[in-house]
N, CA, C and O atoms as a DFTB+ gen file, in Angstrom:
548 C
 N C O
     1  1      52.442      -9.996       4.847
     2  2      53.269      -8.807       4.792
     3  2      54.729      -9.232       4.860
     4  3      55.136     -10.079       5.656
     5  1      55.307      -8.747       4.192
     6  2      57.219      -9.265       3.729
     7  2      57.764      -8.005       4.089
     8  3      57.585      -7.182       3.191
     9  1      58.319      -7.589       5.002
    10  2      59.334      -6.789       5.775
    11  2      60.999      -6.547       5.637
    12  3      61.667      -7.413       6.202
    13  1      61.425      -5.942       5.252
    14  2      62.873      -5.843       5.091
    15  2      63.237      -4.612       5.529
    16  3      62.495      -3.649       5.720
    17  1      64.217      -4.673       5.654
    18  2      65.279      -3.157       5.903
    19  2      66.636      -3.058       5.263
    20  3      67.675      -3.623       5.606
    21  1      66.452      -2.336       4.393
    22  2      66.958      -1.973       3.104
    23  2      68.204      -1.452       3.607
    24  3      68.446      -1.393       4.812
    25  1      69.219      -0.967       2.454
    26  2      70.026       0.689       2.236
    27  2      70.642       1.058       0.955
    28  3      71.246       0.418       0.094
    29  1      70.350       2.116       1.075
    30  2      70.115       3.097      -0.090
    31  2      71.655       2.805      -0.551
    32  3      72.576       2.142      -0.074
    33  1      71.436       3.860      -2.048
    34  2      73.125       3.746      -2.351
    35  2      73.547       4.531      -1.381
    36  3      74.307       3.730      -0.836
    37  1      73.620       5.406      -0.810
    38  2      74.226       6.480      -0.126
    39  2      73.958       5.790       1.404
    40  3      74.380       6.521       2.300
    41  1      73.524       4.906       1.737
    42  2      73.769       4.110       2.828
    43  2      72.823       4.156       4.221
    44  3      72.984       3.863       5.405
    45  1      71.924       4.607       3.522
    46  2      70.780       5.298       4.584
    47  2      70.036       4.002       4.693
    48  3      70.440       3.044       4.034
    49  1      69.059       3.894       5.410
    50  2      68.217       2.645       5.830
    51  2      66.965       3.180       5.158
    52  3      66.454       4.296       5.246
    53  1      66.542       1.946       4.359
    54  2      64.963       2.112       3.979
    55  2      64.226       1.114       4.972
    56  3      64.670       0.140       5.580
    57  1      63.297       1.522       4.947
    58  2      62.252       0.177       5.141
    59  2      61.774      -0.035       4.462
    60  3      61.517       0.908       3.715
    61  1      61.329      -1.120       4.155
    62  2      60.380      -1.491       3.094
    63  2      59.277      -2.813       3.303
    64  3      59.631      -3.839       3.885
    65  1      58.434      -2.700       2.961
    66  2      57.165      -3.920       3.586
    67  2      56.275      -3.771       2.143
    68  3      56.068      -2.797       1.419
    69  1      55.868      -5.125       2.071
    70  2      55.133      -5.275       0.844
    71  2      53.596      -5.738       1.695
    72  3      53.613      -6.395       2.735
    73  1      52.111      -5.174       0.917
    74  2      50.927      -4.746       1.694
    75  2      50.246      -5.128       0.914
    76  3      50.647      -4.825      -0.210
    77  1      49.169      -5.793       0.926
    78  2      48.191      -6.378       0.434
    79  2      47.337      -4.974       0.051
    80  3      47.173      -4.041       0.837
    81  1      46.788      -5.039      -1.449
    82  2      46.066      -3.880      -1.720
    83  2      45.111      -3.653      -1.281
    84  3      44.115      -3.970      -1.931
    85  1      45.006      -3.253      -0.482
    86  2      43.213      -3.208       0.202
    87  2      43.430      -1.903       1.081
    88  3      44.464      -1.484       1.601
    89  1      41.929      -1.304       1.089
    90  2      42.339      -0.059       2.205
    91  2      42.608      -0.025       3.563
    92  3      42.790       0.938       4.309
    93  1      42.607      -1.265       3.783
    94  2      42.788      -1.793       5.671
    95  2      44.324      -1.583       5.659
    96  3      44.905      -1.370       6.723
    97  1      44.988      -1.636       4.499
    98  2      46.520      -1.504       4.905
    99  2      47.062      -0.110       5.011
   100  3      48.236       0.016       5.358
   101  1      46.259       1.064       4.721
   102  2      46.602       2.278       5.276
   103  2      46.881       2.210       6.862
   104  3      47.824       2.886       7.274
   105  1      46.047       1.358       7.894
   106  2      46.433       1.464       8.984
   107  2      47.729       0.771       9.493
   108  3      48.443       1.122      10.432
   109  1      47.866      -0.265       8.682
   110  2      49.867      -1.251       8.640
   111  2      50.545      -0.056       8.575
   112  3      51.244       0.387       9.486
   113  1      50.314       0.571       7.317
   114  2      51.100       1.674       6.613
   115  2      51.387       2.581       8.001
   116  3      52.487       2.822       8.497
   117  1      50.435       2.890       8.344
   118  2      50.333       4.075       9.926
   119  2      50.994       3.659      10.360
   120  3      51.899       4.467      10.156
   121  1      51.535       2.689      11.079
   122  2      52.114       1.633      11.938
   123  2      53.614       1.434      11.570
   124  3      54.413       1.126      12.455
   125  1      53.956       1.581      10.451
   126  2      55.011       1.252       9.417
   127  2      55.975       2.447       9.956
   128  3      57.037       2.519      10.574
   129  1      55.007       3.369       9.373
   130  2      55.730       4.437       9.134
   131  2      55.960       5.658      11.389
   132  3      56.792       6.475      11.786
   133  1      55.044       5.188      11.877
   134  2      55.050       5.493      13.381
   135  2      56.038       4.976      13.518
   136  3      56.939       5.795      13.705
   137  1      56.388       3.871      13.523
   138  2      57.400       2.929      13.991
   139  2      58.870       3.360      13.687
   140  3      59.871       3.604      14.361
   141  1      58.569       3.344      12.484
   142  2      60.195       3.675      11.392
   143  2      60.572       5.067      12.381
   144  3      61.395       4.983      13.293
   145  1      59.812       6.399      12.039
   146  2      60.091       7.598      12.632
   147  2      60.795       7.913      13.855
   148  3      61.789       8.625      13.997
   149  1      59.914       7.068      14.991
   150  2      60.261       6.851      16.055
   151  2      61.733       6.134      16.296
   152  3      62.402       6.347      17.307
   153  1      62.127       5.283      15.257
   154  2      63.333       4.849      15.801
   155  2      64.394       5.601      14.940
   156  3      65.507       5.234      15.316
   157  1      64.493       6.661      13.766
   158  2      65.242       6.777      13.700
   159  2      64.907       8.922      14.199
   160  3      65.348       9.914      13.618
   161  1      64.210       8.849      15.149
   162  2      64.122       9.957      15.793
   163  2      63.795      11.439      14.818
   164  3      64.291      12.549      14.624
   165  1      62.711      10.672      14.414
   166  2      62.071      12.243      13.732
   167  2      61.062      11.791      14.048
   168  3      60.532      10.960      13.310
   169  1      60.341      12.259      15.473
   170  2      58.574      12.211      15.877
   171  2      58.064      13.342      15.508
   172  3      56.841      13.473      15.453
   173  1      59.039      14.496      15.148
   174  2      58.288      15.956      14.890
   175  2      57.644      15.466      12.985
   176  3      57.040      16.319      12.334
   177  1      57.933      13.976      12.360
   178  2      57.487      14.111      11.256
   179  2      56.001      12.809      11.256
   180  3      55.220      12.759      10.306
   181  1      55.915      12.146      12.133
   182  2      54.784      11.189      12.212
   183  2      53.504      11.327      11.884
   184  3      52.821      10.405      11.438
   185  1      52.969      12.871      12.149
   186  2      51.524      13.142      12.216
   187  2      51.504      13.561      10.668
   188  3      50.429      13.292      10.131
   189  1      52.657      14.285       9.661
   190  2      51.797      14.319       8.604
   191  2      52.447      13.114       8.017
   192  3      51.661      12.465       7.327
   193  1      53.592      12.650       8.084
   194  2      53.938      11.158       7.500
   195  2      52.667      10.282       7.439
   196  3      52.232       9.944       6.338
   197  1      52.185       9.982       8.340
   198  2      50.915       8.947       8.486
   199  2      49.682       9.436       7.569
   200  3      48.920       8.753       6.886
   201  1      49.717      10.641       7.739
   202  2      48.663      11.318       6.288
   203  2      48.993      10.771       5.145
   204  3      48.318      10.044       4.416
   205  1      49.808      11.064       5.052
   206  2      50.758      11.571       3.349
   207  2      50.483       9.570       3.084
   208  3      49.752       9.164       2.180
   209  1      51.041       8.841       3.814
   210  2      51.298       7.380       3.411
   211  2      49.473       6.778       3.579
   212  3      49.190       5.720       3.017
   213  1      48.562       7.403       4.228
   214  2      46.889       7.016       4.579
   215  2      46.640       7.373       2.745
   216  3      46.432       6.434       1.977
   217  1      46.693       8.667       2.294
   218  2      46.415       8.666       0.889
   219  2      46.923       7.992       0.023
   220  3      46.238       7.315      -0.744
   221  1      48.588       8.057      -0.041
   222  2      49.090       7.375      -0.882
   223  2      48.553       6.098      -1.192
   224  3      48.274       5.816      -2.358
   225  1      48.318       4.997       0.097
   226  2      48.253       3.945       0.208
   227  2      46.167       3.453      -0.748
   228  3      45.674       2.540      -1.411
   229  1      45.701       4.895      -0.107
   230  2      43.897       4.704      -0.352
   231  2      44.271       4.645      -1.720
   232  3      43.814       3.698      -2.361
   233  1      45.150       5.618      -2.417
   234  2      45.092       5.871      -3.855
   235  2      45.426       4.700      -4.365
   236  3      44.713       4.475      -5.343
   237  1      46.526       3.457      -4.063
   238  2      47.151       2.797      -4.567
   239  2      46.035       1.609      -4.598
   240  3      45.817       0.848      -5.541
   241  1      45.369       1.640      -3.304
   242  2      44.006       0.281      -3.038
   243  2      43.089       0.790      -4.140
   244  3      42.684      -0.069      -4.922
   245  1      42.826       1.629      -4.268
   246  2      41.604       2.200      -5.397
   247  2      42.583       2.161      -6.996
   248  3      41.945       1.364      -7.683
   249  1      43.303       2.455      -7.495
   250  2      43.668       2.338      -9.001
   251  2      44.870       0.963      -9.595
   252  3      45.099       0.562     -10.736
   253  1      45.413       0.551      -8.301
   254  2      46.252      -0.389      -8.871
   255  2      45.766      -1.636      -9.315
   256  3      44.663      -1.940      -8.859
   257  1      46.255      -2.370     -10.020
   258  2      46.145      -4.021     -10.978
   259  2      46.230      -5.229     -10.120
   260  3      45.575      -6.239     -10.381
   261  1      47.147      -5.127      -8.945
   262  2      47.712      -6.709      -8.628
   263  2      47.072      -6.635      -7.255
   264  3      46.201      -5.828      -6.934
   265  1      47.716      -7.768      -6.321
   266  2      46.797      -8.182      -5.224
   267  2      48.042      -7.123      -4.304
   268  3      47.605      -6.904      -3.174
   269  1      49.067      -6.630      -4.478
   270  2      49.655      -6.300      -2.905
   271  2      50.804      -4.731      -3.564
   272  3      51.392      -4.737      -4.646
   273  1      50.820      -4.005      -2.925
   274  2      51.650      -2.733      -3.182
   275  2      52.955      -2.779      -2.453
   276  3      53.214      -3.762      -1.758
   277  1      53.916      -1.643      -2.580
   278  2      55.233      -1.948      -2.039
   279  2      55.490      -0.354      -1.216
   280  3      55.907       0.700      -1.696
   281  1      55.182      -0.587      -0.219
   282  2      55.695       1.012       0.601
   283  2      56.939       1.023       0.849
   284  3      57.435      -0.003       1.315
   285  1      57.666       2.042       0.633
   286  2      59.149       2.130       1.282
   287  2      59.188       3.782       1.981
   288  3      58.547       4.753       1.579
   289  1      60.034       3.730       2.998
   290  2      60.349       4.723       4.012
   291  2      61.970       5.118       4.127
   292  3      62.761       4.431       4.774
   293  1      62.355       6.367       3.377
   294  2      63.748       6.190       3.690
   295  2      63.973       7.466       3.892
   296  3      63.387       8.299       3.201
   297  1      64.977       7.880       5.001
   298  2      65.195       9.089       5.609
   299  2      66.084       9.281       4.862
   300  3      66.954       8.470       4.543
   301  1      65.878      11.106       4.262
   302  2      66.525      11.919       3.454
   303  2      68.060      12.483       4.322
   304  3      68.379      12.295       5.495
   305  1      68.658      13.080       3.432
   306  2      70.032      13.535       3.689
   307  2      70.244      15.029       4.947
   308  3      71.220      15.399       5.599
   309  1      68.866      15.538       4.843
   310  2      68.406      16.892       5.322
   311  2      67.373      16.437       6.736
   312  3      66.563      17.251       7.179
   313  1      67.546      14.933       7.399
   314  2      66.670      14.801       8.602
   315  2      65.037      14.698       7.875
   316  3      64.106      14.702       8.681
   317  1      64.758      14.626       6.652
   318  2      63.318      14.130       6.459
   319  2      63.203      12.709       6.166
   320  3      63.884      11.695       6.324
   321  1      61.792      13.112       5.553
   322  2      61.334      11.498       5.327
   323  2      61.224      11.455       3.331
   324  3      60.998      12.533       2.782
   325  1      61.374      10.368       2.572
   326  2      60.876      10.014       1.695
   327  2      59.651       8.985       2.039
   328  3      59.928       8.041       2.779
   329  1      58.338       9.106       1.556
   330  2      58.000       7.763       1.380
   331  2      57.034       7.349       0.114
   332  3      56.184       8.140      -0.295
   333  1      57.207       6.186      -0.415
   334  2      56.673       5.807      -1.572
   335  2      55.790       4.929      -1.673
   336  3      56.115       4.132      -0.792
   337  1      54.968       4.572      -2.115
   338  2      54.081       3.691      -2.551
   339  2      54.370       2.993      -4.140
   340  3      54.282       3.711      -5.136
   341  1      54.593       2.059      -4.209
   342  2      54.672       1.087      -5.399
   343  2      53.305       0.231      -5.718
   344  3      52.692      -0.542      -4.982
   345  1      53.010       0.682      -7.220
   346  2      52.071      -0.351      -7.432
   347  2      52.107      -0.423      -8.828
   348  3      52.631       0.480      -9.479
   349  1      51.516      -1.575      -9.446
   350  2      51.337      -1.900     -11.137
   351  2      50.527      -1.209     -11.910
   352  3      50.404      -1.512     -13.097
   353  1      49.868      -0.201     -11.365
   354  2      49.292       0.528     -12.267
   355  2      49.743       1.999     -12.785
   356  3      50.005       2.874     -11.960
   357  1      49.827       2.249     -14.230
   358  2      50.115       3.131     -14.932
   359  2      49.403       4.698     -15.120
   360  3      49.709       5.702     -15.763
   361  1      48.448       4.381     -14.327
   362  2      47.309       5.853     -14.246
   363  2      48.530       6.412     -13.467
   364  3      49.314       5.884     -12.678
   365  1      48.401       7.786     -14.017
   366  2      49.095       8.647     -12.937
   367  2      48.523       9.966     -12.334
   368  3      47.956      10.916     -12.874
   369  1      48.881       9.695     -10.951
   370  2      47.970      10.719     -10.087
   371  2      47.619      12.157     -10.668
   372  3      48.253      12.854     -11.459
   373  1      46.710      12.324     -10.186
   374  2      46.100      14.016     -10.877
   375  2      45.980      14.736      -9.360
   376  3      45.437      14.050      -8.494
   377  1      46.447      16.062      -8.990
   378  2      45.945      16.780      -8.023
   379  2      44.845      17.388      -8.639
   380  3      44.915      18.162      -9.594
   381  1      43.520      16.908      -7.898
   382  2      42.148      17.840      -7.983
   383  2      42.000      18.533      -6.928
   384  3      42.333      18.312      -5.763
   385  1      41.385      19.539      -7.497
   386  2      40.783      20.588      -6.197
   387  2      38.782      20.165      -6.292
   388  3      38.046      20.538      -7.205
   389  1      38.452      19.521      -5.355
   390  2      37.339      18.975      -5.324
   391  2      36.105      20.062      -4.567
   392  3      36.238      20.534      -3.438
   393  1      35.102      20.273      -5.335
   394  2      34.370      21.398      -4.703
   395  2      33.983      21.243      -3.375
   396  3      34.058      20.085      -2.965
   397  1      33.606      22.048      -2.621
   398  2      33.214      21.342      -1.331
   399  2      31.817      20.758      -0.749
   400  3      31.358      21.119       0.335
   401  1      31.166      19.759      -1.650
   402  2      30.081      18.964      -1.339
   403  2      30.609      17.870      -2.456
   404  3      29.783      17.166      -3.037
   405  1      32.029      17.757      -2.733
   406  2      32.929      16.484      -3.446
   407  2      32.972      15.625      -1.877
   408  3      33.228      16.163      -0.800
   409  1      32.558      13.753      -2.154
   410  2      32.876      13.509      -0.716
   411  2      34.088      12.488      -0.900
   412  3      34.301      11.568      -0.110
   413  1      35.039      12.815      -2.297
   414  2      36.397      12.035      -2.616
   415  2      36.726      13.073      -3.281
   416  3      36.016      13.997      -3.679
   417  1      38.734      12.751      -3.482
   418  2      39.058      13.678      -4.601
   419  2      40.016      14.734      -3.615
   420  3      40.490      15.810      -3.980
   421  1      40.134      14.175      -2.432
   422  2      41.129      15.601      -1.569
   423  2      42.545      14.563      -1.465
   424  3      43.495      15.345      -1.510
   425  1      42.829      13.804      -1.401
   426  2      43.863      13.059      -1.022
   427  2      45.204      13.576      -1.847
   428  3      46.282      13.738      -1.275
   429  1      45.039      13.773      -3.015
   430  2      46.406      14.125      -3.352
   431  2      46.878      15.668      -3.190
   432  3      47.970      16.038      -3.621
   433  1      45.754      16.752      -2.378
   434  2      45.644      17.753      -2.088
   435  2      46.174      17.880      -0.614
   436  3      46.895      18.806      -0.244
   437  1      45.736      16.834       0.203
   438  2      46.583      16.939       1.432
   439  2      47.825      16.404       1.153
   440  3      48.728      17.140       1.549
   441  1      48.206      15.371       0.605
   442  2      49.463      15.335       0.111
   443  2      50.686      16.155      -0.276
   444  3      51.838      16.106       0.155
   445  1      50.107      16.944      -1.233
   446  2      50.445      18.405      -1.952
   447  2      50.965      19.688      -0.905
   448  3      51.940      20.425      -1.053
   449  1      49.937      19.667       0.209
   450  2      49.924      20.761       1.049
   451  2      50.873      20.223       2.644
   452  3      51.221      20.909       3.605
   453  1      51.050      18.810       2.381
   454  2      52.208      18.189       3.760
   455  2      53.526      18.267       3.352
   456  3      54.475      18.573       4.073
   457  1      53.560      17.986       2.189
   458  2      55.433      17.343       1.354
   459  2      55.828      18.928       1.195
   460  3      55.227      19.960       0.895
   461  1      57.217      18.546       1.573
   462  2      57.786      19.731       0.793
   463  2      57.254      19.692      -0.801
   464  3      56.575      20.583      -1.311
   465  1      57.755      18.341      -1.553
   466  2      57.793      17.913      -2.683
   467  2      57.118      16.636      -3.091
   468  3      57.261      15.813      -2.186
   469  1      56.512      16.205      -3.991
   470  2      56.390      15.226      -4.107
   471  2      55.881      14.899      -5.217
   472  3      55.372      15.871      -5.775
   473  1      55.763      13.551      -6.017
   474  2      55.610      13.262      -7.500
   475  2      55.212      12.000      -7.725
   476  3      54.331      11.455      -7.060
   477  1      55.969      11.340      -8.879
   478  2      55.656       9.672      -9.410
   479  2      56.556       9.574      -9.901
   480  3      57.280      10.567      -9.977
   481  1      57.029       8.143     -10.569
   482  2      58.046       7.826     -11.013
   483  2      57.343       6.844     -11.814
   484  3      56.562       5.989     -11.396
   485  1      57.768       7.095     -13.221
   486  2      56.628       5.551     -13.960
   487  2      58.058       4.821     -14.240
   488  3      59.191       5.254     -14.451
   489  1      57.397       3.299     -14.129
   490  2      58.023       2.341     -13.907
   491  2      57.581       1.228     -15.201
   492  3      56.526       1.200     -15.833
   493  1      58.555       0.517     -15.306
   494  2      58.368      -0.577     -16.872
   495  2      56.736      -1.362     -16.130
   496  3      56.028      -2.111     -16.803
   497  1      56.468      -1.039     -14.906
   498  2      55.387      -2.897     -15.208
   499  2      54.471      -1.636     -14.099
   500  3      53.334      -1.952     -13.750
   501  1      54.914      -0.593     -13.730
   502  2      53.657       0.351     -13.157
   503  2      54.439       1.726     -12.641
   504  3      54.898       2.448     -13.526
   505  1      54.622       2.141     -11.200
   506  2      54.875       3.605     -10.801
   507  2      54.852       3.327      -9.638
   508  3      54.302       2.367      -9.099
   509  1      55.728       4.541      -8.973
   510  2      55.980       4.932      -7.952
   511  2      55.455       6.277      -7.395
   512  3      56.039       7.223      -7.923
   513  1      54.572       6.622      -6.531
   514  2      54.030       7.506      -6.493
   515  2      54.897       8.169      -4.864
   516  3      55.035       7.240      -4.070
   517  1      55.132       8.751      -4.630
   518  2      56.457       9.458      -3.869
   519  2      55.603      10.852      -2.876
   520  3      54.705      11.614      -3.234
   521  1      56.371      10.744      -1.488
   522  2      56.641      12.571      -1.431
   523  2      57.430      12.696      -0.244
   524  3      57.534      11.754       0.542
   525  1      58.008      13.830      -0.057
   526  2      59.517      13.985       0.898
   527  2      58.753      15.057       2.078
   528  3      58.238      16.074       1.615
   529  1      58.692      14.863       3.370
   530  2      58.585      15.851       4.397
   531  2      59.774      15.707       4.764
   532  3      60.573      14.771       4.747
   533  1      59.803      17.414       5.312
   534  2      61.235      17.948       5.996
   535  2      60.559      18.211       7.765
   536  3      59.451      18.645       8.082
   537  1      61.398      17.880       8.421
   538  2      61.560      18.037       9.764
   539  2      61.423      19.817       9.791
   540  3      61.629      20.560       8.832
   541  1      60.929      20.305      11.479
   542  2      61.192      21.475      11.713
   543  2      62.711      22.090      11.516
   544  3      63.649      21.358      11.831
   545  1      62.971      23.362      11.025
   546  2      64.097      24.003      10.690
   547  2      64.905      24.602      12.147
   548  3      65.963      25.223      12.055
């Protein structure tokens, strides 16, 4: 795992850690992103942050090409969170609504229903799959 701490153009701190593709790194990811929150004092965003980055991350172990993905964490202008998942593959996410005796197929649905917003970004060699929670108002 390769660890850095970034900043944005606008001068904000990312984190960023590069994760071996496998689904054991949703729990790094947990850890990543607990950590990050906590120090720059948004705990009211941890419990769905750690969701939102558990799917992102399952989605990225299940469809991407190479051996390791790229999470980044960077606090928005408005007290939230961005966080992203980077990987080499070009599939781009589909929100399904999965019937209920589906026992996969909800992840980009809890996603959907935590973020204010959230999307992909296709990239020359793969994508960025993204989503922004806002802190309590």
């Amino acid at each position: 795992m390769t660890s850095r701490i970034l900043r944005a153009a606008d001068g904000r701190e990312v984190r960023a850690e590069t994760l071996p593709r496998r689904a054991e790194s949703a729990a790094t990811g947990r850890r990543i992103v607990r950590a990050t929150l906590q120090d720059w004092a948004l705990g009211d965003l941890v419990d769905a942050a750690e969701l939102v980055v558990t799917e992102l991350l399952a989605n990225a172990a299940q469809h991407a090409r190479c051996d390791s993905v790229r999470l980044t964490v960077r606090r928005t202008e408005d007290d939230g969170v961005h966080v992203a998942v980077t990987d080499r593959s070009h599939q781009v996410p589909v929100l399904r609504l999965p019937g209920p005796a589906a026992q996969a197929g909800r992840g980009l649905a809890i996603v959907d229903r935590l973020a204010e917003r959230w999307g992909h970004d296709p990239l020359p060699w793969g994508k960025r799959v993204w989503a922004e929670l806002k802190g309590p108002s």
